[in-house]
Tab-separated table of C-alpha atoms in Angstrom:
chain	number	residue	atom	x	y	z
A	6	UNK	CA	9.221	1.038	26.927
A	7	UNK	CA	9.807	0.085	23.243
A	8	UNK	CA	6.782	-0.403	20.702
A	9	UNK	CA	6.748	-2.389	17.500
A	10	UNK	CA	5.001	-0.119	14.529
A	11	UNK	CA	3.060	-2.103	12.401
A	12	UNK	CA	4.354	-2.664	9.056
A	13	UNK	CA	2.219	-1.133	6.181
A	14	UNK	CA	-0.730	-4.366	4.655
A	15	UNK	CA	-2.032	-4.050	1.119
A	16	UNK	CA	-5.692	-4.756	1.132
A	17	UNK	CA	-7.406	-6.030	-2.493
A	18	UNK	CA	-10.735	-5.633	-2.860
A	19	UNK	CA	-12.497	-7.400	-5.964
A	20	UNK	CA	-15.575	-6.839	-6.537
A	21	UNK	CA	-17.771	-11.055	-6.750
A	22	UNK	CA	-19.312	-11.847	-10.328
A	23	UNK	CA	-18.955	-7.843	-11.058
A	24	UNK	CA	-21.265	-7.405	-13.837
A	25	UNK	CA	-23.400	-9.821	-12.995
A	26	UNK	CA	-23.645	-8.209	-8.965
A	27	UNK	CA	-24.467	-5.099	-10.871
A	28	UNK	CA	-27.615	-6.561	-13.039
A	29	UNK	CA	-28.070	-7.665	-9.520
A	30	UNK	CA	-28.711	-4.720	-7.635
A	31	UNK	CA	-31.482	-3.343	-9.460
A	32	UNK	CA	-33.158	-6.812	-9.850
A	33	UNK	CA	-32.985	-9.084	-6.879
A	34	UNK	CA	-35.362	-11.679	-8.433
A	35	UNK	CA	-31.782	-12.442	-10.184
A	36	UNK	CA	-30.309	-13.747	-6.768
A	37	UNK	CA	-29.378	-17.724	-6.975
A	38	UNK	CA	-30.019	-17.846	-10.720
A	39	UNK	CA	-27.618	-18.621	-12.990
A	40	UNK	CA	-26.950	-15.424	-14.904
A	41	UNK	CA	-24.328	-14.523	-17.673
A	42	UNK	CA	-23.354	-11.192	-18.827
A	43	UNK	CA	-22.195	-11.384	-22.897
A	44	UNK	CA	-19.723	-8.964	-24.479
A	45	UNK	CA	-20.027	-6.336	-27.359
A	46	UNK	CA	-22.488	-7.450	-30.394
A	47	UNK	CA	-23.566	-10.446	-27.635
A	48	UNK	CA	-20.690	-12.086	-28.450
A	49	UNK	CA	-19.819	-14.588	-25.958
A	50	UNK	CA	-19.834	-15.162	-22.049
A	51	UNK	CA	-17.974	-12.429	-19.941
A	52	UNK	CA	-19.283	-12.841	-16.790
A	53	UNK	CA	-21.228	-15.252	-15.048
A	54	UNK	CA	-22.982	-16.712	-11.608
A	55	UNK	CA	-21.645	-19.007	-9.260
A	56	UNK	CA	-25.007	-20.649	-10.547
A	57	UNK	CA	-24.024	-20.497	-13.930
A	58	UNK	CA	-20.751	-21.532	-13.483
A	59	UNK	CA	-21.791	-24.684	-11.748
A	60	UNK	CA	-23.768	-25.639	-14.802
A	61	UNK	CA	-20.062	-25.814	-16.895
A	62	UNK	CA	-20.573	-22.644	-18.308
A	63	UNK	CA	-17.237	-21.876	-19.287
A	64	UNK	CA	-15.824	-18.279	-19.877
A	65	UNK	CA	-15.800	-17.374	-23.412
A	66	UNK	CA	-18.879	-19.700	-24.672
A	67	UNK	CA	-20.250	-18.470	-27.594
A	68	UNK	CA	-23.634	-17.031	-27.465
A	69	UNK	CA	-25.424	-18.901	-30.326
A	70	UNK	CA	-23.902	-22.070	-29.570
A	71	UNK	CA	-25.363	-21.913	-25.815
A	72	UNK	CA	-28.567	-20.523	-26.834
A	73	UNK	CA	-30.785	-23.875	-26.580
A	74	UNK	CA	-28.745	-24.477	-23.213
A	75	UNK	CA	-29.428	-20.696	-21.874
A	76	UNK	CA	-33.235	-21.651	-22.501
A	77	UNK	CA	-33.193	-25.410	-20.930
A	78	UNK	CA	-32.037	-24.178	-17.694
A	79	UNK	CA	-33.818	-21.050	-17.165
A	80	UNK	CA	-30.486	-18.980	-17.404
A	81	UNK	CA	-30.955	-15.450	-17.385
A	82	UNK	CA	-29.075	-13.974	-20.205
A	83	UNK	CA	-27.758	-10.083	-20.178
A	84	UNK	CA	-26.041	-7.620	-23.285
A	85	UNK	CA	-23.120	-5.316	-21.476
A	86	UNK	CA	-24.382	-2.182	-19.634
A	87	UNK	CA	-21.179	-0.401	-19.349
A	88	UNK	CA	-22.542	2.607	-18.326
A	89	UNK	CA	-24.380	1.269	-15.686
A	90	UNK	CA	-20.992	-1.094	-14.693
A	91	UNK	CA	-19.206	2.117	-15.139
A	92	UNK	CA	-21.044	4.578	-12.283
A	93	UNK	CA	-21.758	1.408	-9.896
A	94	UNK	CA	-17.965	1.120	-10.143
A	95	UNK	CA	-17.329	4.765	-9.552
A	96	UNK	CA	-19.538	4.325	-6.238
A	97	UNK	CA	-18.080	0.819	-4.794
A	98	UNK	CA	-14.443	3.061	-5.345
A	99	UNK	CA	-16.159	6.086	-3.596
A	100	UNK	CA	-16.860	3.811	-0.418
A	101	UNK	CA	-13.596	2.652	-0.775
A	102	UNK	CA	-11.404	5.897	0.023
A	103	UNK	CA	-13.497	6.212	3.233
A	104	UNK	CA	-11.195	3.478	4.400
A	105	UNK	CA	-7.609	4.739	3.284
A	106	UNK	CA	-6.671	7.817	1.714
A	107	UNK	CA	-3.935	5.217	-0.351
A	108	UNK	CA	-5.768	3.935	-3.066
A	109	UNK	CA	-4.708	2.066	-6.183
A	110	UNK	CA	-8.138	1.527	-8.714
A	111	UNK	CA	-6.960	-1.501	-10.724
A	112	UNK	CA	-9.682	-2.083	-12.547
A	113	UNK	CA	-13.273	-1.123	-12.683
A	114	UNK	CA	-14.003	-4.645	-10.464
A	115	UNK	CA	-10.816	-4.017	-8.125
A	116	UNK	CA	-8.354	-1.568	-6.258
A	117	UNK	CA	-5.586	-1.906	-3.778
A	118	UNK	CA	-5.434	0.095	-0.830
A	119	UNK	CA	-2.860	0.130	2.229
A	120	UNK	CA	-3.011	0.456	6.098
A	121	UNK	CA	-1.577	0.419	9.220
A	122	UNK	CA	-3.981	-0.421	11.613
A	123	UNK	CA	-4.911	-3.354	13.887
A	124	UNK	CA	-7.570	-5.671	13.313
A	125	UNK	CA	-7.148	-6.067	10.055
A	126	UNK	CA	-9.477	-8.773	9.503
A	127	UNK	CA	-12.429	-6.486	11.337
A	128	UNK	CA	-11.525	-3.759	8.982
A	129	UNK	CA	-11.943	-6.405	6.041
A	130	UNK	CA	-15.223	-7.327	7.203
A	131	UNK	CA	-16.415	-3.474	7.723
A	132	UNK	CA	-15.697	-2.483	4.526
A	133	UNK	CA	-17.640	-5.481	2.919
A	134	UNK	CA	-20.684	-4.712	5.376
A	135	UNK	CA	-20.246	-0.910	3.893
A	136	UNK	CA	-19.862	-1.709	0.361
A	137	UNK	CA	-22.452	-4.263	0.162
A	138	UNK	CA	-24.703	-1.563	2.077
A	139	UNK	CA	-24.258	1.491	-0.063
A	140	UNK	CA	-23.828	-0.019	-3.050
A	141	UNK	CA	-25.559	-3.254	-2.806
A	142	UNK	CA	-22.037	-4.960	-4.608
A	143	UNK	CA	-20.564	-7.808	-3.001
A	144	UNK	CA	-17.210	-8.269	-2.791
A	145	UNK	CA	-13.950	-10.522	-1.504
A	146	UNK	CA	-11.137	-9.008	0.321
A	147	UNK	CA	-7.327	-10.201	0.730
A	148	UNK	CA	-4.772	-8.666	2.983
A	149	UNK	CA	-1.076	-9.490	2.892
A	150	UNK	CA	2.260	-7.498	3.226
A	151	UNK	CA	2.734	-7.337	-0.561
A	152	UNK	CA	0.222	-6.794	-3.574
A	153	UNK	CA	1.105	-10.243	-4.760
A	154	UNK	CA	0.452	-11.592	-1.919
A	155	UNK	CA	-2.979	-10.042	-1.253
A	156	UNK	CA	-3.701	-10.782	-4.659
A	157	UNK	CA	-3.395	-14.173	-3.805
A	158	UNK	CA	-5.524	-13.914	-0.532
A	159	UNK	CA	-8.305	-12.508	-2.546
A	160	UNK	CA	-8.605	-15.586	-4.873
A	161	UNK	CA	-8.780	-17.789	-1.459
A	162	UNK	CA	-11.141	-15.554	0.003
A	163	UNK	CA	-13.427	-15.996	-2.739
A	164	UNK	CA	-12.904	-19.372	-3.702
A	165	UNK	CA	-13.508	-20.823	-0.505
A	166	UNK	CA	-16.907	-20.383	1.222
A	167	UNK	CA	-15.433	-20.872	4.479
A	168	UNK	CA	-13.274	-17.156	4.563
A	169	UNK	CA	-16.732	-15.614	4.197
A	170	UNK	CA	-15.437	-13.316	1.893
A	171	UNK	CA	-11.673	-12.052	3.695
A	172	UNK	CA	-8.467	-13.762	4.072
A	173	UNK	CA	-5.356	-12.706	5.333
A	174	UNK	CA	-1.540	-13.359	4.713
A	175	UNK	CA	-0.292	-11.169	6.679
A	176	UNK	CA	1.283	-13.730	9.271
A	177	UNK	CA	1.091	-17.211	8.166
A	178	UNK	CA	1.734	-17.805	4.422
A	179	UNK	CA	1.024	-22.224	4.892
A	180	UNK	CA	-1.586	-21.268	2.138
A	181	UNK	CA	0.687	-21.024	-0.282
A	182	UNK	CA	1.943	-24.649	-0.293
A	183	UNK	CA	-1.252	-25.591	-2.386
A	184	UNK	CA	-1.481	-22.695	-4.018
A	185	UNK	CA	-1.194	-23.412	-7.818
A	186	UNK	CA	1.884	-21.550	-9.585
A	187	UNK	CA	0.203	-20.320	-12.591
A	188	UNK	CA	-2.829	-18.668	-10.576
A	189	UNK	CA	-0.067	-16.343	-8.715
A	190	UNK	CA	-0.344	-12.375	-10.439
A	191	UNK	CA	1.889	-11.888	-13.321
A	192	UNK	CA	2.715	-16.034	-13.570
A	193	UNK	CA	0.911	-16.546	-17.167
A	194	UNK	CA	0.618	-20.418	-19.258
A	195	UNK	CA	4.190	-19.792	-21.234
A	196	UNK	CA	5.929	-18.922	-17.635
A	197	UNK	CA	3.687	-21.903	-16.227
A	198	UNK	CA	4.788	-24.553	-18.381
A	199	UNK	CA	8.314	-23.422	-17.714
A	200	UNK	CA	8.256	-23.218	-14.445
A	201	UNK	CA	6.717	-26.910	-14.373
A	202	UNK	CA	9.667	-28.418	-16.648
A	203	UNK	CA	11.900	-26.930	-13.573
A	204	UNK	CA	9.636	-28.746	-10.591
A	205	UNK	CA	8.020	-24.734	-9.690
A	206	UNK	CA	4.383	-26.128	-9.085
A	207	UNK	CA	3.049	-24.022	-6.262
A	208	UNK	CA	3.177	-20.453	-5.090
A	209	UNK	CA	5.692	-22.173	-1.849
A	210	UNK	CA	8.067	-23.318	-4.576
A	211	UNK	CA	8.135	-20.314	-6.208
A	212	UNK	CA	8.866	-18.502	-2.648
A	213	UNK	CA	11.257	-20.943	-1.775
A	214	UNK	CA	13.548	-20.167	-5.067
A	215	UNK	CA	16.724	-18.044	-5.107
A	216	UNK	CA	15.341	-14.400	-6.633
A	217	UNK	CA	18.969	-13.869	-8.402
A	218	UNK	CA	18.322	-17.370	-10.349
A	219	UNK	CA	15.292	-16.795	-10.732
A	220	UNK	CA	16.004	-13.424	-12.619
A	221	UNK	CA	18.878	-15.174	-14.775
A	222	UNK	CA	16.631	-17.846	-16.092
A	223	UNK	CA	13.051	-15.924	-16.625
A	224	UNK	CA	13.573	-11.997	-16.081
A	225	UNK	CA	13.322	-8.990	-13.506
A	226	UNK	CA	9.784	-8.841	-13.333
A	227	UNK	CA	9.650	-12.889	-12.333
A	228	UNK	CA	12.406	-12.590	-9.443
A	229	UNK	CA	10.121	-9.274	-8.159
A	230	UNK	CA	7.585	-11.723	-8.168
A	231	UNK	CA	9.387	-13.811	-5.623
A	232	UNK	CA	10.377	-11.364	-3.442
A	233	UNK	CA	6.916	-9.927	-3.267
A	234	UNK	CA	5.492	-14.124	-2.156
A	235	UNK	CA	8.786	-13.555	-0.183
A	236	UNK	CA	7.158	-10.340	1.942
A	237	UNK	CA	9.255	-7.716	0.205
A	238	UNK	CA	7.295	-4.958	-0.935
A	239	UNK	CA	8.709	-4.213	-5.140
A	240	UNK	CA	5.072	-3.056	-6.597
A	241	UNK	CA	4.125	0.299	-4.463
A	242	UNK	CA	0.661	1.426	-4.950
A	243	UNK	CA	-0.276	3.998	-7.740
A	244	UNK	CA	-2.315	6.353	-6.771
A	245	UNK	CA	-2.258	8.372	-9.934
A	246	UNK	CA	-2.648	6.173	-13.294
A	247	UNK	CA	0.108	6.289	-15.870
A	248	UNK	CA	-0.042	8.939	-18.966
A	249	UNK	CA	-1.957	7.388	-21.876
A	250	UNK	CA	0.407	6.775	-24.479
A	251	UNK	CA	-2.296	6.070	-27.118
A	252	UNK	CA	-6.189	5.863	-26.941
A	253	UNK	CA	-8.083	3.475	-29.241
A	254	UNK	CA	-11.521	3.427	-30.163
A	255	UNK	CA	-13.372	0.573	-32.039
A	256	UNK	CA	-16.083	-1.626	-31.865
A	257	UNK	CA	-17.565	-4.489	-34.072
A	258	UNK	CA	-20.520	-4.034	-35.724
A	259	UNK	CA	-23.956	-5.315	-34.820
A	260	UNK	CA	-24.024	-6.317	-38.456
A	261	UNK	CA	-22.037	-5.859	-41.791
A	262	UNK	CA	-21.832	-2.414	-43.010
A	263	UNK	CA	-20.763	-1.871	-47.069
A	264	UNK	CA	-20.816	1.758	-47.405
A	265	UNK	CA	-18.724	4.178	-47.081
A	266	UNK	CA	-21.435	6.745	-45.788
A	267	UNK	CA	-21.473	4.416	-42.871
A	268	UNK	CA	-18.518	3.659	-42.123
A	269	UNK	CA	-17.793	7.326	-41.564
A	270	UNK	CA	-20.446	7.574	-39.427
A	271	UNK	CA	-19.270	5.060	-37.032
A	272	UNK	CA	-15.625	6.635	-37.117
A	273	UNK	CA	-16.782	9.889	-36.811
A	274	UNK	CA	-18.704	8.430	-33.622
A	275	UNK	CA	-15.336	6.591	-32.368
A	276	UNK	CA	-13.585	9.720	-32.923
A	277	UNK	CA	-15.755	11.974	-30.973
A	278	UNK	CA	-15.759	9.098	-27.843
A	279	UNK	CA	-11.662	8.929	-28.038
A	280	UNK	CA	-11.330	12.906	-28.285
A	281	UNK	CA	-13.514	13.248	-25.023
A	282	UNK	CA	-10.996	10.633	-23.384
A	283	UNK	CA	-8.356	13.515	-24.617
A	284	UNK	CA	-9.884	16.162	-23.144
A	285	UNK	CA	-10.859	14.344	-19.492
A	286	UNK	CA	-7.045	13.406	-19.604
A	287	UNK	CA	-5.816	17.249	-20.597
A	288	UNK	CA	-4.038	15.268	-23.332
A	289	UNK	CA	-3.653	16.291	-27.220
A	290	UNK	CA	-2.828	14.230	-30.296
A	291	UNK	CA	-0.508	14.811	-33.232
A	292	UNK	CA	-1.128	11.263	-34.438
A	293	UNK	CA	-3.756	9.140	-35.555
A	294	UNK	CA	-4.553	5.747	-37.162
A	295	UNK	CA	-7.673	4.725	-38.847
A	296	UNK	CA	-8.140	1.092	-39.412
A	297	UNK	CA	-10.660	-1.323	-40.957
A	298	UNK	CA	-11.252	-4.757	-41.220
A	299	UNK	CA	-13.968	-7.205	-42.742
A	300	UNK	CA	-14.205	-10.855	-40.845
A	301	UNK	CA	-11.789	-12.696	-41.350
A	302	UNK	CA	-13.793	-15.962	-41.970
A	303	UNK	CA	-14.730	-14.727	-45.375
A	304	UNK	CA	-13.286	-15.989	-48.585
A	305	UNK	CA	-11.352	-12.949	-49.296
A	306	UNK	CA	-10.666	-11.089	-46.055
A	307	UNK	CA	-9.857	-7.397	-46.271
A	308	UNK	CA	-7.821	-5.557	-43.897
A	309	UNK	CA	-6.283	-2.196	-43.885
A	310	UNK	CA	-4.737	0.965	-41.880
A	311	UNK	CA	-3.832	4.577	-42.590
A	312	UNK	CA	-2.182	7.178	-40.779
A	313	UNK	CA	-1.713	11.170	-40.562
A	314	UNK	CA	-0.547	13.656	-38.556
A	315	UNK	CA	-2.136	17.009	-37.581
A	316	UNK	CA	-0.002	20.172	-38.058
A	317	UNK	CA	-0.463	20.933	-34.347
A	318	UNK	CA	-1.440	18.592	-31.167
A	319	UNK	CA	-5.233	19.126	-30.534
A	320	UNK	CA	-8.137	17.626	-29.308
A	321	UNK	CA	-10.861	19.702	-31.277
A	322	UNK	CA	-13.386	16.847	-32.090
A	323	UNK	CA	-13.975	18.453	-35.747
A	324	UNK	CA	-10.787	18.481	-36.821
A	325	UNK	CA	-9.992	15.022	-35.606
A	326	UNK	CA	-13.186	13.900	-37.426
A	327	UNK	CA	-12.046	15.813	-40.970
A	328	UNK	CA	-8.720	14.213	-40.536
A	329	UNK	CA	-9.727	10.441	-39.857
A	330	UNK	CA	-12.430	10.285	-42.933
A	331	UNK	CA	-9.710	11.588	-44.737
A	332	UNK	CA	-7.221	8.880	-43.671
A	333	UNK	CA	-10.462	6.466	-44.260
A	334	UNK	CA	-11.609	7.050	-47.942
A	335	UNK	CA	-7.974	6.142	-49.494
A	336	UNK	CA	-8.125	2.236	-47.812
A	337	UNK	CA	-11.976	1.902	-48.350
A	338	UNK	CA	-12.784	-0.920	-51.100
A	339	UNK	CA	-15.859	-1.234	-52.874
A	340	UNK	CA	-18.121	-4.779	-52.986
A	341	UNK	CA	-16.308	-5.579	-49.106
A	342	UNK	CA	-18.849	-6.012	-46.319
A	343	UNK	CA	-16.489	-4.556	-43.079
A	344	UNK	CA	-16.989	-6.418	-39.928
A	345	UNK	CA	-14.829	-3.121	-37.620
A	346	UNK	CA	-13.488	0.330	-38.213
A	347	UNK	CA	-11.786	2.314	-35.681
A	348	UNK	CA	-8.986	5.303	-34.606
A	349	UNK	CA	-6.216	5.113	-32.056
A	350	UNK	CA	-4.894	8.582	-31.129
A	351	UNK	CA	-1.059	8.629	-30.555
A	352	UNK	CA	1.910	10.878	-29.545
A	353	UNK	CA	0.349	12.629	-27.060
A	354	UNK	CA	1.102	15.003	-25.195
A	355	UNK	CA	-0.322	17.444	-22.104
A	356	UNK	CA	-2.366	20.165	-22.545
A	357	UNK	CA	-0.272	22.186	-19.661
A	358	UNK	CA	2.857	21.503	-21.592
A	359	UNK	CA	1.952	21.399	-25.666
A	360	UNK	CA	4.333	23.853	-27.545
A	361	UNK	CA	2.163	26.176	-29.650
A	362	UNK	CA	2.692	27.148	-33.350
A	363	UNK	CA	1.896	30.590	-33.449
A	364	UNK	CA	0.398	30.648	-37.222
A	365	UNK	CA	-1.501	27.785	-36.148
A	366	UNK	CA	-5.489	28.236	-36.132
A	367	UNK	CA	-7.003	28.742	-33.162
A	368	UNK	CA	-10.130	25.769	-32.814
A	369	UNK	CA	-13.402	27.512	-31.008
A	370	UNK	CA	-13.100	25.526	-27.705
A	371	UNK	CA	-16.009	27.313	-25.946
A	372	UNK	CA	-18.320	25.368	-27.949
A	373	UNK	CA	-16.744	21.910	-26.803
A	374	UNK	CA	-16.518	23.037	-23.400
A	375	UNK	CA	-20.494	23.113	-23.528
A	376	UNK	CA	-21.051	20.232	-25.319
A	377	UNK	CA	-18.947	18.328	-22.655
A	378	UNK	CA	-20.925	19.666	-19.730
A	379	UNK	CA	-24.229	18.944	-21.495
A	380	UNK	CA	-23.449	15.710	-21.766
A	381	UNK	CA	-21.790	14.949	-18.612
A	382	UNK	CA	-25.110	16.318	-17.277
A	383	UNK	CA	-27.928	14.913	-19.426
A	384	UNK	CA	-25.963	12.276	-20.634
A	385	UNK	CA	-22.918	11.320	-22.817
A	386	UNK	CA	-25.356	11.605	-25.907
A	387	UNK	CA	-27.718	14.087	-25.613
A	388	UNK	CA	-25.246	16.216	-27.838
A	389	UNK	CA	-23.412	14.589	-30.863
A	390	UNK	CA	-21.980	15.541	-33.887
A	391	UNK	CA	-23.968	15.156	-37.293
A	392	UNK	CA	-21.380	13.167	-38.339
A	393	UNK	CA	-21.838	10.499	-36.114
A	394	UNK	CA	-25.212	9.875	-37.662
A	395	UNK	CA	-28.905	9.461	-36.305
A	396	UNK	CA	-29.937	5.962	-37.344
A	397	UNK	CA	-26.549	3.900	-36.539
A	398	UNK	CA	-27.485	0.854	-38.077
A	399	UNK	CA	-24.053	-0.339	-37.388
A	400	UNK	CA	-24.901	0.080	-33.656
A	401	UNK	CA	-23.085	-3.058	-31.584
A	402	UNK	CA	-25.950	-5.762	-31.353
A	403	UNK	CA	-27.560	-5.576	-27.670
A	404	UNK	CA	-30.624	-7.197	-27.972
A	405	UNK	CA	-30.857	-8.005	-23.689
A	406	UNK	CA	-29.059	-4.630	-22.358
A	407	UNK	CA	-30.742	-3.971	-18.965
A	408	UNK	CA	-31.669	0.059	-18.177
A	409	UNK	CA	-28.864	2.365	-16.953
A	410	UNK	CA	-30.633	2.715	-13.540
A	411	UNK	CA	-28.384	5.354	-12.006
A	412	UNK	CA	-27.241	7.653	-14.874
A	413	UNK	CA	-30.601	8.599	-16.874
A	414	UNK	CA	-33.456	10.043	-15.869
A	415	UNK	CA	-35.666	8.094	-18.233
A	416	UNK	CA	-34.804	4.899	-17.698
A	417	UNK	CA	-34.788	5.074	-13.355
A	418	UNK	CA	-36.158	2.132	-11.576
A	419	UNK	CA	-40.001	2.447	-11.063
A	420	UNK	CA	-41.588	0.851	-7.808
A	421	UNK	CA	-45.171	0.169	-7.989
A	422	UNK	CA	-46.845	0.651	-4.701
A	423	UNK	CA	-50.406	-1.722	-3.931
């Protein structure tokens, strides 16, 4: 008696109105208002309600200009929490490998994962019951035979109330025929426009082409495209993210900042954040970049970059800090008010395989060691270098940030009792 093994389904899970679910959580009173999440310096729109976004909200709108309009209809307005986004992220991902030790984290709102077992759509629907239970995130699930395609199954899962939250692929793909081309993964407005002067409208067109002219006209990425809406597996799941190949830090300021004191300061503070990134990665740089810019709305914008390199690969927060305000004072101009400064580390390398130099100094690790468990224990600044500063008046403007509910003890959710 022969059996038929079931061929391997990619399951996406996206996480509904992520930052916006997480203000969420720890404030229910926010459920069926229209709420919008801003970026850095409260900037513009990031994220927003399916309340918000049926009052034309669009993604992007500037936070001053909406201002009168956030007031006139009651719209609850939020600064970016990322350390709260951050750990609820970590947890909804947690939940997530109960299901399927084959897990892809895509983003901090989404992750692929693969199975092989029946009842797919039951499975779906258990691990939104489980995720909405532990973490108190919503989210939309799509299953198909490809990532593509379950990319694809997550937007109609989401978009349309009637999927509750899950659609499948897997064995009819009729949803594809009014699927709109430039909404399929990877298929961006140049490719659209293209693909429109060629009559590719919809996802079913795009199936329906010939992958070898495809990869003639557009490229090899496009014609793995169709084979994926085709059912042919080309993008495997990574379990394991890429090496770095650089790390930036940077941030705008909450307002102008004119001296130099400062502006070391804030590098010195984007330095230590990037050479912790180093360290969680076991990676060391040889390379860095300091950069700095003033708006460039002024009358006489001012823009500028400056590089070294260190005599060995390291990730010794002092040293990195010595070498960057270095880099920093030769491009700093007097009577300029700077809008950004920031480092990106490059040519990295691992820790496990670094060649050593050995006349090279030796940098007292011990001491970093402590400071990073400290940290990672009382919080990411409870220790910090006296470079970085006490006051930070060039601090990212966050006038409506919400408390980080599940990573400080200070600032934990209080429940009154009557």
């Amino acid at each position: 008696m022969s059996s038929t093994k079931r061929a391997k389904q990619f399951f996406l899970v996206d996480c509904n109105s992520f930052f916006v679910s997480c203000e969420r959580v720890f404030n229910p009173k926010l459920w069926g208002k229209p709420v919008v999440v801003l970026s850095n310096n409260d900037g513009c729109v990031v994220a927003r309600s399916t309340e918000a976004k049926k009052l034309g909200i669009p993604m992007g709108a500037p936070a001053f200009k909406y201002h009168n309009f956030f007031e006139v209809h009651k719209v609850h307005v939020y600064s970016s929490n990322y350390t709260l986004y951050g750990d609820l992220s970590h947890r909804v991902m947690q939940v997530l490998s109960h299901f399927s030790p084959e897990l892809e984290i895509y983003s901090i709102d989404e992750a692929f994962l693969t199975t092989k077992q029946d009842n797919l759509i039951d499975l779906a629907k258990e691990i939104r019951r489980k995720v909405w239970r532990w973490t108190g995130i919503p989210v939309s699930v799509g299953i198909g035979p490809t990532k593509t395609l379950a990319k694809i199954a997550n937007h109609i899962a989401k978009k349309e109330p009637k999927h509750r939250g899950v659609f499948s692929l897997e064995d009819s793909l009729e949803a594809l025929t009014t699927f709109p081309i430039e909404d399929v993964w990877g298929i961006g407005r140049r490719l659209t426009k293209r693909m429109h002067q060629i009559g590719l409208l919809t996802a079913r067109d795009l199936q329906q082409a010939d992958p070898v002219l495809i990869q003639r006209r557009f490229s090899v990425t496009v014609s793995k495209t169709v084979l994926e809406l085709q059912g042919t597996s080309c993008l495997p799941l990574s379990e394991a993210p890429s090496p770095a190949k650089s790390i930036t830090r940077s941030r705008s300021f909450g307002k102008p900042v004119a001296r130099l004191e400062a502006l070391e300061e804030a590098l010195s503070h984007f330095v230590a954040t990037a050479a912790k990134k180093l360290r969680t990665q076991d990676l060391l740089a040889k390379h860095l970049t300091v950069f700095l810019t003033t708006s460039p709305f002024i009358q006489t914008p001012y823009s500028n970059s400056a590089s070294a390199s260190l005599s060995v690969p390291t990730d010794y927060t002092p040293a990195l800090i010595t070498k960057s305000k270095q880099a920093l004072r030769p491009i700093f101009r007097p009577g300029y008010s700077y809008k950004k400064v920031g480092v990106i580390f490059s040519d990295l390398s691992s820790k496990k395989a670094v060649q050593r130099d050995f006349f090279a100094p030796l940098f007292p690790t011990p001491a970093i060691d402590a400071m990073d468990k400290i940290n990672a224990k009382l919080g990411k600044s409870a220790l910090q270098f006296a470079a970085e500063g006490i006051d930070k008046p060039w601090k990212m403007k966050s006038s409506h940030t919400s408390r980080r509910f599940t990573t400080h003890w200070d600032e934990l959710l209080t429940v009154s009792l009557k």
